[in-house]
Short mmCIF file of C-alpha atoms in Angstrom, two decimals:
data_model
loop_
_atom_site.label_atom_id
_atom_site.label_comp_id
_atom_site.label_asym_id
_atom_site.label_seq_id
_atom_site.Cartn_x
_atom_site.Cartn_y
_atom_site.Cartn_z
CA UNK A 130 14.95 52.38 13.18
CA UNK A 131 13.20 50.05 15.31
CA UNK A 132 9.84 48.96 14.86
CA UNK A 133 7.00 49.02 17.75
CA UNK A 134 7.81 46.67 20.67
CA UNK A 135 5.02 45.33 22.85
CA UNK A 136 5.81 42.24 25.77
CA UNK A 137 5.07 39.68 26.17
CA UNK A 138 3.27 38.61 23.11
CA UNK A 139 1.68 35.88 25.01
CA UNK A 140 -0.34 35.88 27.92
CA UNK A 141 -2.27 33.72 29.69
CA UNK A 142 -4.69 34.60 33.12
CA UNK A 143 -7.56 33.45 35.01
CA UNK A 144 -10.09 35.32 36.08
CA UNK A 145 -9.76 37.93 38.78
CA UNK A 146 -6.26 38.63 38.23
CA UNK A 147 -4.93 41.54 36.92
CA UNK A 148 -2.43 42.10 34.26
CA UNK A 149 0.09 45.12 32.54
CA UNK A 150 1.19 45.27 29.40
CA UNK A 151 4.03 47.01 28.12
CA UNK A 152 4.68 49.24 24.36
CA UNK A 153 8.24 50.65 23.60
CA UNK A 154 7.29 53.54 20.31
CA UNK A 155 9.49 54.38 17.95
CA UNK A 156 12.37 56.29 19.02
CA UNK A 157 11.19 60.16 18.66
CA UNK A 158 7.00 59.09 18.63
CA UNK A 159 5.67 60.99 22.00
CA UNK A 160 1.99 59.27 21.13
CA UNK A 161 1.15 56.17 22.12
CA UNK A 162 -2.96 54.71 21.60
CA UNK A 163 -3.85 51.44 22.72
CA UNK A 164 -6.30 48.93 20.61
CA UNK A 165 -8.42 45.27 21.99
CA UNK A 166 -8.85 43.07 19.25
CA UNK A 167 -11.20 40.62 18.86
CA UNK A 168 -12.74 38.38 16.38
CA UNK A 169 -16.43 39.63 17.52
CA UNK A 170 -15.63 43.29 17.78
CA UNK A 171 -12.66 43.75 15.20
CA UNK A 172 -10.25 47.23 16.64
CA UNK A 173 -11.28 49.34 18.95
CA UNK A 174 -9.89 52.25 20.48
CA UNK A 175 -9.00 52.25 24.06
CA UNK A 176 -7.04 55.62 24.80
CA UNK A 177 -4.02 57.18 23.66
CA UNK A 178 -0.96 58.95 25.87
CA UNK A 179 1.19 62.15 25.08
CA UNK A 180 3.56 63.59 27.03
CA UNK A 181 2.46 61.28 30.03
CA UNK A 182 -1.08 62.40 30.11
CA UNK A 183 -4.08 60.49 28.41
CA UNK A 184 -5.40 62.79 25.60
CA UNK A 185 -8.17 60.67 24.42
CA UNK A 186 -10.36 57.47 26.09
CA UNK A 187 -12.58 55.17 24.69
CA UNK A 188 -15.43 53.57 25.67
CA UNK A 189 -13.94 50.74 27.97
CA UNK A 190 -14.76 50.05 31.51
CA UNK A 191 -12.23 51.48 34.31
CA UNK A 192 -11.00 48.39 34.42
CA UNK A 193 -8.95 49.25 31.89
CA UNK A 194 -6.36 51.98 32.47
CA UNK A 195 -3.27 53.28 31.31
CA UNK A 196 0.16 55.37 31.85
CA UNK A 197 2.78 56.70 29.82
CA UNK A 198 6.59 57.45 31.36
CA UNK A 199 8.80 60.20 30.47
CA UNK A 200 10.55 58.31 28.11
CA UNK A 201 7.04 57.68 25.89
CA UNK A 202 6.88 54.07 27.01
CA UNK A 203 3.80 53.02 27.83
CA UNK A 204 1.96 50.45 30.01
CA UNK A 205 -1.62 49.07 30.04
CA UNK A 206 -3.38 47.42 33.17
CA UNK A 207 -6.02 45.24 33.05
CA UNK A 208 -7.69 44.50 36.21
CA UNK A 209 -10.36 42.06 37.58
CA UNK A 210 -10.20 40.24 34.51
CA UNK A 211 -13.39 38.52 32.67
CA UNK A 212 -13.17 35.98 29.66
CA UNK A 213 -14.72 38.54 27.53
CA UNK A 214 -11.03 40.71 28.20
CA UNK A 215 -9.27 37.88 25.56
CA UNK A 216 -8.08 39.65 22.82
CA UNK A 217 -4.99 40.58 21.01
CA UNK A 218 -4.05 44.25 22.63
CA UNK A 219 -2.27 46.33 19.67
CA UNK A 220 -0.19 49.32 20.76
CA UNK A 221 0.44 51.90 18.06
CA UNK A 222 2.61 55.01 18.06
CA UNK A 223 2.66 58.21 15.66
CA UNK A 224 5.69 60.26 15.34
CA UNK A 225 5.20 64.58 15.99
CA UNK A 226 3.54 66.43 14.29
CA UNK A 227 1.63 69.64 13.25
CA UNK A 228 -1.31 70.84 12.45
CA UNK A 229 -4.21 68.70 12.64
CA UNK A 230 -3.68 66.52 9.74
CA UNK A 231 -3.80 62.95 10.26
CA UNK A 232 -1.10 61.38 11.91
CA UNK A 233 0.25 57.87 10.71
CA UNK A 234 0.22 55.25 13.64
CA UNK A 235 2.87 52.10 13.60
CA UNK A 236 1.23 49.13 15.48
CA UNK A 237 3.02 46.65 17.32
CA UNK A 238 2.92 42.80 16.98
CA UNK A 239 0.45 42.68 19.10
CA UNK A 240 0.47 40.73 22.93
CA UNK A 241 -2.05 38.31 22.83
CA UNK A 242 -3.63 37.92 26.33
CA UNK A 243 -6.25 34.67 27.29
CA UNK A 244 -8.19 35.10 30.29
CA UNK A 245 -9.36 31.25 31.73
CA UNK B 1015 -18.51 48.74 19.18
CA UNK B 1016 -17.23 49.79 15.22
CA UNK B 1017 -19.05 52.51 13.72
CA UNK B 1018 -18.10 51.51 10.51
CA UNK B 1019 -19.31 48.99 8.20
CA UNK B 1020 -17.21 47.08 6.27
CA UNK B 1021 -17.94 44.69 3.59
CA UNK B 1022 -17.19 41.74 1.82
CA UNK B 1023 -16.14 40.23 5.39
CA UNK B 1024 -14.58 37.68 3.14
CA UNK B 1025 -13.12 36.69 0.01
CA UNK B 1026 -11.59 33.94 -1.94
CA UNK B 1027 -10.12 34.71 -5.58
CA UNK B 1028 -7.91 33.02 -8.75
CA UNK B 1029 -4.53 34.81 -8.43
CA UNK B 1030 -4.87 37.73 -11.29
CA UNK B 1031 -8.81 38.60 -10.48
CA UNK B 1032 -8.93 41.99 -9.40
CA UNK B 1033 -10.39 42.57 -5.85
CA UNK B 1034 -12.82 45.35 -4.82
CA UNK B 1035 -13.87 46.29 -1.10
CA UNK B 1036 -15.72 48.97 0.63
CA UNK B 1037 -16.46 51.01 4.07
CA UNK B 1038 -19.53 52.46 4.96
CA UNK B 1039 -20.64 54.73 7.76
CA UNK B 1040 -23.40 57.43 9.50
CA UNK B 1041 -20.59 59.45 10.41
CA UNK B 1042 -18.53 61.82 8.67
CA UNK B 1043 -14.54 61.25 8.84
CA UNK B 1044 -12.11 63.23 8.14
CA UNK B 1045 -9.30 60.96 7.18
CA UNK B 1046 -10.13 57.35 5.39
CA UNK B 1047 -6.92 54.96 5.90
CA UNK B 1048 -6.85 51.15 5.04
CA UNK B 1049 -4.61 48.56 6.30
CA UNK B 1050 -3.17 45.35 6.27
CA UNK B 1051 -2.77 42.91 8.61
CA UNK B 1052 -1.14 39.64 8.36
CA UNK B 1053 -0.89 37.04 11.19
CA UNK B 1054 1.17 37.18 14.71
CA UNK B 1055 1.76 41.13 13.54
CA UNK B 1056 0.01 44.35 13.75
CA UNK B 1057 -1.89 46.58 10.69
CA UNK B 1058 0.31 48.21 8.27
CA UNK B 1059 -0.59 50.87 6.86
CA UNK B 1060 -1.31 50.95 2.69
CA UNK B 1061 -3.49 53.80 1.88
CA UNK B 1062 -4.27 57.19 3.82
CA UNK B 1063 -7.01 59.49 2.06
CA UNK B 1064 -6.92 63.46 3.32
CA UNK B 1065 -10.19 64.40 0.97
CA UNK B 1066 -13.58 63.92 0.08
CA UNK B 1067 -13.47 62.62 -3.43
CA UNK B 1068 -9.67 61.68 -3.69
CA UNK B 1069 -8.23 58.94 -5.25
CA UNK B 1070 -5.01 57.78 -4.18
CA UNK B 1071 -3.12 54.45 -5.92
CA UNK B 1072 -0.17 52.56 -4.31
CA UNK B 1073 1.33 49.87 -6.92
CA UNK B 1074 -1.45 47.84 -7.68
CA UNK B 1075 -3.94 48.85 -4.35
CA UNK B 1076 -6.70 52.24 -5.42
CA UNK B 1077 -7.91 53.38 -2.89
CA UNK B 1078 -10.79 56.53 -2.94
CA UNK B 1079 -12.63 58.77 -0.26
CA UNK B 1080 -15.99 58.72 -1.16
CA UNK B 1081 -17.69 62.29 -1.86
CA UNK B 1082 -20.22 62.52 1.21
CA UNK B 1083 -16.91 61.51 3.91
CA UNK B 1084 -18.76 58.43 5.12
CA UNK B 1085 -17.30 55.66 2.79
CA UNK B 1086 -14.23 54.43 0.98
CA UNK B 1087 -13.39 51.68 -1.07
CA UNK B 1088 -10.14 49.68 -1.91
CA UNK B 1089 -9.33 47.92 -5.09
CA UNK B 1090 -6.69 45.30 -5.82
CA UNK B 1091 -5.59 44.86 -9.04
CA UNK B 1092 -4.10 41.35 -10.50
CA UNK B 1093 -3.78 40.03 -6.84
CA UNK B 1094 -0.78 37.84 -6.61
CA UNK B 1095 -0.59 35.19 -3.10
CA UNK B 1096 0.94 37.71 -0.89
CA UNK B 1097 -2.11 40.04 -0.92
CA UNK B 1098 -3.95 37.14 1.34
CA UNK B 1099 -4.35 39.13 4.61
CA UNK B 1100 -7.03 40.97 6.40
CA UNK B 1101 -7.46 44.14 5.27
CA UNK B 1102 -8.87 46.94 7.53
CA UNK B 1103 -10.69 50.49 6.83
CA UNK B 1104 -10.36 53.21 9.57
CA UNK B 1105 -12.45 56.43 9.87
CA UNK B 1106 -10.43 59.16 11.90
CA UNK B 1107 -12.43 62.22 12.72
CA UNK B 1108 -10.29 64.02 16.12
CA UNK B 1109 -6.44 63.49 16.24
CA UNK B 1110 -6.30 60.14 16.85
CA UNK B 1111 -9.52 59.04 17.66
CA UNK B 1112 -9.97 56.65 14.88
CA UNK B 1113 -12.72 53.72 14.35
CA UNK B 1114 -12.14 50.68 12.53
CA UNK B 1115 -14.09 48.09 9.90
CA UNK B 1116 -14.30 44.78 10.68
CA UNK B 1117 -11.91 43.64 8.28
CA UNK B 1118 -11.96 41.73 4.93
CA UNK B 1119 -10.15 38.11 5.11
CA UNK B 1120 -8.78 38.07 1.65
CA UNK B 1121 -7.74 34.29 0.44
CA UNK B 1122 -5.54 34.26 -2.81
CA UNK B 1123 -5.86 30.78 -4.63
CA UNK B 1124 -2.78 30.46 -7.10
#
């Protein structure tokens, strides 16, 4: 089965523009969260998609917004970008499930975006 | 910003030393999970823990959930070169609202 797919893996911007990135799940996985990286700040959480609807946010600007398509593929936008938005952007997905036991996520590689 | 606090935030050891590392937080979780995370690729996940006080082992990596749900520690026994990595605590209290450590750079001298 294959793996998480995020592209591109490399990005580079300047500021002001505006960029999307992409996350294929595993085939089957209808949740899809989205993660900024950073060397300053470690992982943290910036929302997560099921069934095409965002189920839980985190504490980002609006800057930074999100979609998921009927085929659980989902697609981050960053807009107005700052330096501060360099990072490596980890998209994870979890498979269905019950209950309200935890769910294991699969992260991606990873796209690495610089903002000059 | 992380909620939880993860320490050492670095390490350097003699292949075969055992390895020890913890997470601490002011918030109860409900589900302790540590990963790994090598370069140019995303965490993988090594150890989930469901319950306060549980102790869960894969291979040579102990991991337990400490009794008051707001810290967790890993151990590595007889580390061997390919445990060099970062290594990453999460806290997850709603369905996948989880926060992370700042990760443990782990350096394996042979």
């Amino acid at each position: 089965k294959a793996g998480v797919t995020q592209t591109p893996r490399y990005l580079i911007k300047t500021r002001g523009q505006q960029v999307t990135l992409s996350c294929s799940p595993i085939s089957g996985h209808r949740s899809v969260s989205w993660y900024q990286q950073t060397p300053g700040q470690g992982l943290q959480f910036l929302f997560e998609y099921f069934s095409e609807t965002q189920r839980n946010k985190g504490n980002f600007p609006g800057r930074f917004s999100g979609r998921q398509f009927s085929n659980s593929r989902s697609e981050m936008n960053v807009s107005t970008l700052e330096l501060g938005d360099s990072a490596l952007y980890l998209c994870a997905s979890s498979p269905p499930t019950s209950g309200s036991s935890y769910n294991e996520q699969f992260f991606g590689p990873g796209t690495r975006l610089t903002v000059l | 910003g992380q909620q939880l606090n993860q320490s050492p935030q670095s390490m350097f050891i003699q292949e075969g030393e055992d390895v020890s590392m913890n997470c601490t937080s002011s918030s109860i979780f409900n589900t302790w999970l540590w990963y790994k995370q090598d370069p140019g690729e995303g965490p993988v996940l090594l150890i989930a823990l469901y319950k306060a006080g549980e102790l869960t082992s894969n291979g040579r990596l102990t991991a337990q959930f400490g009794i008051t749900r707001k810290d967790s520690f890993l151990n590595i026994s007889a580390s061997i070169p390919s445990d060099v990595g970062i290594y990453f605590c999460a806290g997850q209290r709603g369905n996948n609202d989880m926060r992370f450590g700042a990760g443990t750079r782990l350096t394996v001298k042979p």
